[in-house]
Coordinates of C-alpha atoms and ligand atoms in Angstrom, one line a residue:
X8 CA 0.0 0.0 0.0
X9 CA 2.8 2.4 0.9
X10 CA 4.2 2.1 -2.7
X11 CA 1.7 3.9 -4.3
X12 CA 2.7 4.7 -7.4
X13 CA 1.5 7.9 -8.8
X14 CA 0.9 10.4 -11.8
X15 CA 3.4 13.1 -10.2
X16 CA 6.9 13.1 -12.0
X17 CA 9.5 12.5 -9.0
X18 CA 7.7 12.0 -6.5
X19 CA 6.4 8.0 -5.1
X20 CA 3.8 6.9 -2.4
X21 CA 2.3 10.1 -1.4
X22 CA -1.7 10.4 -1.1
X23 CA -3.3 12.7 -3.9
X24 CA -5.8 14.6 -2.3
X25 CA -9.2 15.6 -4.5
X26 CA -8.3 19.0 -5.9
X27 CA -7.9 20.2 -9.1
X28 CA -4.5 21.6 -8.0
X29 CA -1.8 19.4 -7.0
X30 CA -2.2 18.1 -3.4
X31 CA -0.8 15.5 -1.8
X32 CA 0.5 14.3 1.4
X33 CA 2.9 11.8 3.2
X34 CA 2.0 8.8 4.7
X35 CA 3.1 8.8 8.5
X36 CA 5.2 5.8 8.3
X37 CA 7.3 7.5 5.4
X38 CA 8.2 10.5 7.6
X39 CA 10.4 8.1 9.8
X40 CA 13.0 9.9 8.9
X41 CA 15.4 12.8 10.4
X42 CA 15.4 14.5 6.5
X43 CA 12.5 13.9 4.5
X44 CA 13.6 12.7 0.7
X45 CA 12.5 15.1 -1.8
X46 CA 10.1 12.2 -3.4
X47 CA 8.3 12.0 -0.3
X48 CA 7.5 15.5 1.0
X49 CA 3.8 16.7 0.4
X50 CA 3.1 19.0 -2.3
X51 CA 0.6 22.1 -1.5
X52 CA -0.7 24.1 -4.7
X53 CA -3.0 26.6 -4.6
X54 CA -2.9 27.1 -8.4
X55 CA -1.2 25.9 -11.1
X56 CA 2.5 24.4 -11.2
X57 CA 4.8 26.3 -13.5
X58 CA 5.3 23.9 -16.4
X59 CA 9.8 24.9 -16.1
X60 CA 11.5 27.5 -15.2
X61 CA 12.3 30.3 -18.0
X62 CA 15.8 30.7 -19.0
X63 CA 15.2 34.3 -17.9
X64 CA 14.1 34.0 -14.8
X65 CA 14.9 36.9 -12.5
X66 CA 14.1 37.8 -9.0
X67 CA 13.1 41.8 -8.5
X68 CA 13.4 43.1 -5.6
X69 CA 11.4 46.4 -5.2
X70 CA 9.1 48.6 -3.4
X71 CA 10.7 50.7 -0.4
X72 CA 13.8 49.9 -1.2
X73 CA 16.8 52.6 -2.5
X74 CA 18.5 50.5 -5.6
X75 CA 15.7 47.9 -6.8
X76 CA 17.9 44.5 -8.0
X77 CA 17.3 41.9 -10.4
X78 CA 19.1 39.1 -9.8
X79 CA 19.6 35.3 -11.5
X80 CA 20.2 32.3 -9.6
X81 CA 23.8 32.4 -10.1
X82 CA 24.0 36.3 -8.9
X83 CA 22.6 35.4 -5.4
X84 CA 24.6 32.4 -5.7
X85 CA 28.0 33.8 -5.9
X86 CA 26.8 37.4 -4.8
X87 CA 25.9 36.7 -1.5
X88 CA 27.2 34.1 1.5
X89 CA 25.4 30.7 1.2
X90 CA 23.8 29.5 4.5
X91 CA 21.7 26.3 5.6
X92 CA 18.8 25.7 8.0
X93 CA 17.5 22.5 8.6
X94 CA 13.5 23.7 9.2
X95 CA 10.4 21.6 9.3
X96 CA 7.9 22.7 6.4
X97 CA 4.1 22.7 7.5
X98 CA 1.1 23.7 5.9
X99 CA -1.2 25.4 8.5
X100 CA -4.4 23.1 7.3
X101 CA -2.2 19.8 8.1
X102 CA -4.6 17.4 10.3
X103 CA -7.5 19.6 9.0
X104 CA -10.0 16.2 8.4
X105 CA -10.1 15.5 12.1
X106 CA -12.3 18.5 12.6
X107 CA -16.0 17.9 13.5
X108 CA -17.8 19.2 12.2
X109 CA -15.5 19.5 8.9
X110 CA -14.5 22.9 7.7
X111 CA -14.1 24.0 4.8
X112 CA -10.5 23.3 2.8
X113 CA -8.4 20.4 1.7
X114 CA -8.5 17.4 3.9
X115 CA -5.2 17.0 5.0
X116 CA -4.8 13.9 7.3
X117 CA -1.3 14.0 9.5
X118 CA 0.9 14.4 6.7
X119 CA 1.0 17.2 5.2
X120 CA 4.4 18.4 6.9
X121 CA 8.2 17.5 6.3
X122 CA 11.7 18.5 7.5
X123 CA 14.3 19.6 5.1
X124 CA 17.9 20.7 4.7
X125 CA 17.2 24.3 2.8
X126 CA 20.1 26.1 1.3
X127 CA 20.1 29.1 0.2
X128 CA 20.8 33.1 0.8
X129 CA 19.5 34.8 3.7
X130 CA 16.5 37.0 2.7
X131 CA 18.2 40.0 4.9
X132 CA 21.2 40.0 2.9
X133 CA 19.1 40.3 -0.2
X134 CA 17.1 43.1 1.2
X135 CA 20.1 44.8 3.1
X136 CA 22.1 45.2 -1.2
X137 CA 18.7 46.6 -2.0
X138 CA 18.7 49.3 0.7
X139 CA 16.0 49.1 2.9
X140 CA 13.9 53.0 3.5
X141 CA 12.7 53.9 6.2
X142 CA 8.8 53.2 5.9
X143 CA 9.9 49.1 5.3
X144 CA 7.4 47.3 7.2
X145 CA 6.6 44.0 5.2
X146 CA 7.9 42.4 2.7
X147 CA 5.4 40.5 0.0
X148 CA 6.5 37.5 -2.0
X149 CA 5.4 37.3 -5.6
X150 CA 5.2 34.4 -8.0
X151 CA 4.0 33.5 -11.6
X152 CA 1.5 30.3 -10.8
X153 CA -1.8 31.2 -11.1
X154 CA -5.5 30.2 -9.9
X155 CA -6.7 27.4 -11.7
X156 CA -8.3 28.5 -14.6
X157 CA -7.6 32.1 -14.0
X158 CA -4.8 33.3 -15.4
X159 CA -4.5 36.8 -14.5
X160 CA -5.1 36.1 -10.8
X161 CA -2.1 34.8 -8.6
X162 CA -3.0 31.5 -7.1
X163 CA -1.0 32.9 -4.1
X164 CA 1.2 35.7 -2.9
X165 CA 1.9 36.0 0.8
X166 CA 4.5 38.1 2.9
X167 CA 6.5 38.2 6.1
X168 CA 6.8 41.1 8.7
X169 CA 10.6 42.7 8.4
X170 CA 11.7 41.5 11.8
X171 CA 11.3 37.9 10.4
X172 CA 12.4 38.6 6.5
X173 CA 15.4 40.1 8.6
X174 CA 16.1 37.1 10.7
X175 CA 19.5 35.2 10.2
X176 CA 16.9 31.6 9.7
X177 CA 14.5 32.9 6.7
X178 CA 16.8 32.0 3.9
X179 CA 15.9 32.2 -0.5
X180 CA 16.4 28.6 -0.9
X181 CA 17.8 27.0 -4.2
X182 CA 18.8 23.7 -2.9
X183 CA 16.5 21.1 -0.8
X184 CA 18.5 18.0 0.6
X185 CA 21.7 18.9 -1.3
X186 CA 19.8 18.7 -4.8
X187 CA 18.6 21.7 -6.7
X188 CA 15.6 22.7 -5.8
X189 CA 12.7 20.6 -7.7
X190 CA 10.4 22.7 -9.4
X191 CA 7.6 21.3 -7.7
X192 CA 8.6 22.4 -4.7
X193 CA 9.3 26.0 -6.1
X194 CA 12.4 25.6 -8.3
X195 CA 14.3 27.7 -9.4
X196 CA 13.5 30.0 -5.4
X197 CA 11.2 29.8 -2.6
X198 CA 11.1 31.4 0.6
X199 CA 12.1 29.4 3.7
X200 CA 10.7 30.8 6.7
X201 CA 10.9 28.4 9.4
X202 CA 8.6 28.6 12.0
X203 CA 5.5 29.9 10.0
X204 CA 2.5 28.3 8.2
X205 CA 3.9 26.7 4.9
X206 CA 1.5 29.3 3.0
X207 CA 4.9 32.0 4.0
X208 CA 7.5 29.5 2.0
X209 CA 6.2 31.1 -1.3
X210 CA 7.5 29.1 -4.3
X211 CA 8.8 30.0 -7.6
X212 CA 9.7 33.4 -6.5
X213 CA 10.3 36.0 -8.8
X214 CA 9.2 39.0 -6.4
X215 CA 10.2 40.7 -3.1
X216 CA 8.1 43.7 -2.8
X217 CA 9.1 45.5 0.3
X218 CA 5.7 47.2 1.6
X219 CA 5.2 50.1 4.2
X220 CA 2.0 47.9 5.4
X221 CA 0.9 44.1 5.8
X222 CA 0.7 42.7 2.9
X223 CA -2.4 42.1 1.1
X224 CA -2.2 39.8 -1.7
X225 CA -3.9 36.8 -2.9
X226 CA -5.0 34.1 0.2
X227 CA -3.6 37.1 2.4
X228 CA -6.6 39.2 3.7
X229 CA -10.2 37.7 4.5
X230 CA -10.0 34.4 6.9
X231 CA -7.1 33.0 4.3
X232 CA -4.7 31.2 6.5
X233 CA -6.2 33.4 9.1
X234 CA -7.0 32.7 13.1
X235 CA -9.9 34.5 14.8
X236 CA -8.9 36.4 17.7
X237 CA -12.2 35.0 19.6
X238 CA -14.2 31.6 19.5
X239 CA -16.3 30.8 16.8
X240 CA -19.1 28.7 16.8
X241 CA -19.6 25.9 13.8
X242 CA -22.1 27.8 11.3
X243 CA -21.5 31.1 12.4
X244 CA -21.2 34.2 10.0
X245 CA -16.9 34.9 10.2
X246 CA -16.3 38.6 10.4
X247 CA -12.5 39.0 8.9
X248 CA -11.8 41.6 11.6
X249 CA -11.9 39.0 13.8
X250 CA -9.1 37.4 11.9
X251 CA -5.3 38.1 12.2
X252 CA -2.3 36.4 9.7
X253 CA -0.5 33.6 11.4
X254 CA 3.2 33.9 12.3
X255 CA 3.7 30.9 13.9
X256 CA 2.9 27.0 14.4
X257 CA 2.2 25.2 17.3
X258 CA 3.8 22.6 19.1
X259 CA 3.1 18.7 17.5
X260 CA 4.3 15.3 17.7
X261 CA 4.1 12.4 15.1
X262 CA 4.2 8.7 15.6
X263 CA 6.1 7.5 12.4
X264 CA 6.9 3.7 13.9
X265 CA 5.7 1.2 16.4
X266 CA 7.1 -2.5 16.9
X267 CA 6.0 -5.0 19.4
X268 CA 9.0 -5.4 22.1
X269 CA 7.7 -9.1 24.1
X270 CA 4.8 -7.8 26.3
X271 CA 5.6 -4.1 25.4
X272 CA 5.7 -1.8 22.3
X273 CA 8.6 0.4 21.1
X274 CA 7.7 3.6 19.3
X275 CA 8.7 6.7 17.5
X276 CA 8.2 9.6 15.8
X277 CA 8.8 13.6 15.8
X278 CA 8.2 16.4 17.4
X279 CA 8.1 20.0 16.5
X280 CA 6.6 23.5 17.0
X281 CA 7.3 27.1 15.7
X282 CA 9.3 30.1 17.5
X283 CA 8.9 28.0 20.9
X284 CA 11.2 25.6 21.0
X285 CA 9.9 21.6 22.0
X286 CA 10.5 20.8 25.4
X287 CA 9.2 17.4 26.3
X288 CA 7.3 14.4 25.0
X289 CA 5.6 12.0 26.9
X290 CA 3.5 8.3 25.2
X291 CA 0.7 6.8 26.1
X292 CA -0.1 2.7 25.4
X293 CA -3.4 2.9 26.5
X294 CA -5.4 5.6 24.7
X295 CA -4.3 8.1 26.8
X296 CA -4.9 6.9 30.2
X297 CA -1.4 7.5 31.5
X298 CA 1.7 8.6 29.9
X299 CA 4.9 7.5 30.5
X300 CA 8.0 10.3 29.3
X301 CA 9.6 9.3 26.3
X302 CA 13.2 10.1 25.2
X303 CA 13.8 13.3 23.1
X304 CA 16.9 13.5 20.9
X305 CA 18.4 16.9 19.9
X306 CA 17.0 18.1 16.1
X307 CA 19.8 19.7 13.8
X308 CA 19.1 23.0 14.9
X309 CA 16.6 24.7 16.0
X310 CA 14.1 24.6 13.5
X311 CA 13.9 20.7 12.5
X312 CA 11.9 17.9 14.3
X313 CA 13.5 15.5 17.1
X314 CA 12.7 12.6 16.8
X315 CA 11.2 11.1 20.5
X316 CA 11.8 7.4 21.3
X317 CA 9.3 5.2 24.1
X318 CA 8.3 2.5 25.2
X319 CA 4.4 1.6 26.6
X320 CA 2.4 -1.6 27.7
X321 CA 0.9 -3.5 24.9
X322 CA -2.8 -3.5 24.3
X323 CA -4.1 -0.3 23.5
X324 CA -4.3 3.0 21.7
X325 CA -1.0 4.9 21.3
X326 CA -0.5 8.9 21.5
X327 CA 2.5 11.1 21.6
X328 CA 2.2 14.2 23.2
X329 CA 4.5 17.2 23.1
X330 CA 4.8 20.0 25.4
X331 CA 6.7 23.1 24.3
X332 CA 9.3 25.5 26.3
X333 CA 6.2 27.7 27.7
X334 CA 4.6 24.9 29.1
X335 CA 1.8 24.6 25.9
X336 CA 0.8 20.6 25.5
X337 CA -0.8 19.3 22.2
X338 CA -4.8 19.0 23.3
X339 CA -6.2 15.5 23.3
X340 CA -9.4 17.1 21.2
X341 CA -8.5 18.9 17.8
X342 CA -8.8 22.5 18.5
X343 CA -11.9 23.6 16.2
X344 CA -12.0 26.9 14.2
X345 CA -13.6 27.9 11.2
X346 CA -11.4 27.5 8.7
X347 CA -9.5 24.3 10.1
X348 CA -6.3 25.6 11.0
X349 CA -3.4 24.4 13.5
X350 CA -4.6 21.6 14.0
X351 CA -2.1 19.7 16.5
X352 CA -4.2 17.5 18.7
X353 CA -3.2 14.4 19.9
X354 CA -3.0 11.5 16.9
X355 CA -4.2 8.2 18.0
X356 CA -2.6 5.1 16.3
X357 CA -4.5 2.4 16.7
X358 CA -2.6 -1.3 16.7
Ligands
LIG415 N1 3.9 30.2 -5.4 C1 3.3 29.4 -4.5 N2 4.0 29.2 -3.3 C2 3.4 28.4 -2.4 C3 2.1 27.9 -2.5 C4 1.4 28.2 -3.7 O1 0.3 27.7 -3.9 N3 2.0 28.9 -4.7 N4 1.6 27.1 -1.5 C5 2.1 27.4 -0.1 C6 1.6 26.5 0.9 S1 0.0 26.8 1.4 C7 2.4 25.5 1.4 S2 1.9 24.6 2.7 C8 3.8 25.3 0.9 C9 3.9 23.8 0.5 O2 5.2 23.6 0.0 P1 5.6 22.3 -0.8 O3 4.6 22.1 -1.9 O4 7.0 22.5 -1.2 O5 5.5 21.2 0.2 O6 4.1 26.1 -0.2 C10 3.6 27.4 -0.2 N5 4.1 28.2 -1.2
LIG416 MO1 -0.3 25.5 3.3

C-alpha cells in the first residue's frame, strides 16, 4: 500500500488529495526519517505548477527599497554568503480532516508536513544590497502560478513582517536536501521561513516587494490562513476583523513507527513547534490513560523535528504528546476553528 505509485513526476507513495491543484501528502510511516527525501514530501498548490523555469528567470526586488535588483540564480549564488537551515515545512491546514464538524479546505490527514535541509541566501542579505527605506514594514513575495483557470489572478502571494524577513533563519532557498531545488517544490527559489505556516514558504519566486504595510495579496486578507482572535461557533457568520495572519505553528508530535517489544511496544516519531522551542514528549499505550516520558533527541538546529523514542504496555491506543518550552501541551481534542487551522491534537494510532 505504501508504494503507491502515482501520476506526479518525481515523487512515489504520497496520497493525492481531491483537488484540481496538486495536493498530496505523506504517509506517516514515510516521515520516519530525520530528512525527509525530496520524493516523499507533500506538495501544497494553490494554483497551477509552472510547467519549467524560463531561462530568464529573475528575481526583482522592489518597493521601499533605495536600488531595486534583479538578480539570477547564479548572482545570489556567488553574490551573497550561502547558509543552511534545517527547518520543518508545515502547511497550516495539516490534520484539518479531524475536525468535526468539517470545515471547509483540503482534507489533510497528519501528513501534510516534512523536514528539510534548505540552502540558500538569507532574505536580509538580499534586502540589506537593495537598501531598505525607512517606511519598510513587510515584505510580500510574488510568484507567476496562477488560480486554476484564471490566469491573471495569482494562485498565491503571501508576505512576512521585516523582523522575520530580517532574521539570520529565513533564507531564498535553491537547494533542498543537497539537490537543486525541484520545481515542484518552487524551483528555481522559494522562501524558507521556518517557524511559519507553509502558506509564507512562497514558491517560484520571482518578487520581493518590500511594503510600508501588511501585505495584502492573494490568500492574504479575509479568513485566508487566518486565526480568529475569539471563539467561533460551527455555522456562524466569520467577520475577517476578527481574523489576524498567522506567524507561527504550534507545538506537535508524530508517531512515524511502532514494533512489538515481548509484552511491550517500542515507538517513535517527531516532534516540532514554531518560534517556541519543543520541550518534552511524553507516550501513552493505553489511549491516553497515562503517559509515560519518552526520550527526546536533539533536532539539527533549532528549527527541524526531534525525533522522541518510548516505550508503553501492549494493548491499546497509542499517542505522543509534546509540550513546548512555555509549558503549551498538544490538546487531546482537535482544536476547532472555522477554517480548520493548526490543528495539532493528539494522533491516535490504533494497533
Ligand atoms: N507560489 C506558491 N507558493 C506556495 C504555495 C502556492 O500555492 N504557490 N503554497 C504554499 C503553501 S500553502 C504551502 S503549505 C507550501 C507547501 O510547500 P511544498 O509544496 O513545497 O510542500 O508552499 C507554499 N508556497
Ligand atoms: Mo499550506
Amino acid at each position: 500500500m505504501l508504494d503507491r505509485p502515482t501520476h506526479i513526476p518525481g515523487k512515489r507513495s504520497l496520497i493525492l488529495l481531491d483537488d484540481p491543484a496538486l495536493n498530496a501528502e505523506t504517509p506517516a510511516p514515510l516521515l520516519d526519517t530525520a530528512l525527509t527525501p525530496n520524493e516523499l514530501f507533500f506538495l501544497r498548490n494553490n494554483g497551477t505548477v509552472p510547467e519549467e523555469v524560463p531561462g530568464d528567470w529573475m528575481l526583482n526586488v522592489e518597493g521601499a527599497v533605495r536600488r531595486p535588483l534583479r538578480l539570477t540564480v547564479d548572482q545570489l549564488r556567488t553574490g551573497f554568503p550561502v547558509h543552511e537551515v534545517v527547518a520543518v515545512l508545515e502547511c497550516a491546514g495539516n490534520g484539518r480532516a479531524t475536525f468535526t464538524p468539517p470545515t471547509d479546505g483540503l482534507a489533510w490527514g497528519p501528513g501534510a508536513v516534512g523536514c528539510a535541509r534548505w540552502r540558500g541566501v538569507r532574505m536580509a542579505d538580499v534586502l540589506r544590497a537593495a537598501g531598505l527605506l525607512p517606511g519598510a514594514l513587510y515584505i510580500a513575495h510574488e510568484s507567476p502560478d496562477h488560480a486554476i483557470g484564471k490566469p491573471d489572478r495569482p494562485a498565491l502571494s503571501r508576505g512576512i513582517p521585516l523582523d522575520k524577513a530580517l532574521a539570520p533563519e529565513t533564507l531564498l532557498a535553491f537547494e533542498m536536501n543537497g539537490e537543486p531545488l525541484p520545481r515542484l517544490h518552487g524551483a528555481p527559489l522559494r522562501v524558507v521561513v521556518p517557524g511559519y505556516p507553509g502558506s509564507a514558504w512562497q514558491k517560484w519566486l520571482n518578487r520581493l516587494w518590500v511594503r510600508d504595510c501588511e501585505h495584502d495579496g492573494a490568500k492574504m486578507t479575509g479568513t485566508d490562513y487566518r486565526m480568529p482572535t475569539r471563539p467561533y461557533a460551527p455555522g456562524e457568520a466569520m467577520d475577517p476583523a476578527d481574523f489576524r495572519v498567522i506567524t507561527d505553528m504550534p507545538v506537535k508530535s508524530l508517531i512515524t513507527h511502532h514494533a512489538r517489544q515481548g509484552d511491550q511496544v517500542a515507538l517513535r516519531g517527531f516532534a516540532w513547534s514554531g518560534h517556541v522551542p519543543v520541550a518534552s514528549v511524553v507516550v501513552s499505550g493505553d489511549g491516553g490513560a497515562s503517559w509515560a516520558p519518552a526520550v527526546l533527541e536533539p533536532g539539527e538546529g533549532p528549527w527541524a523535528w526531534r525525533r522522541f523514542r518510548g516505550l508503553v504496555p501492549l494493548g491499546g491506543t497509542l499517542m505522543a504528546r509534546a509540550t513546548d518550552s512555555q509549558g503549551n501541551s498538544q490538546p487531546m481534542a482537535p482544536p476547532w476553528n472555522p477554517r480548520g487551522y493548526l490543528n495539532n491534537a493528539v494522533v491516535a494510532v490504533g494497533i
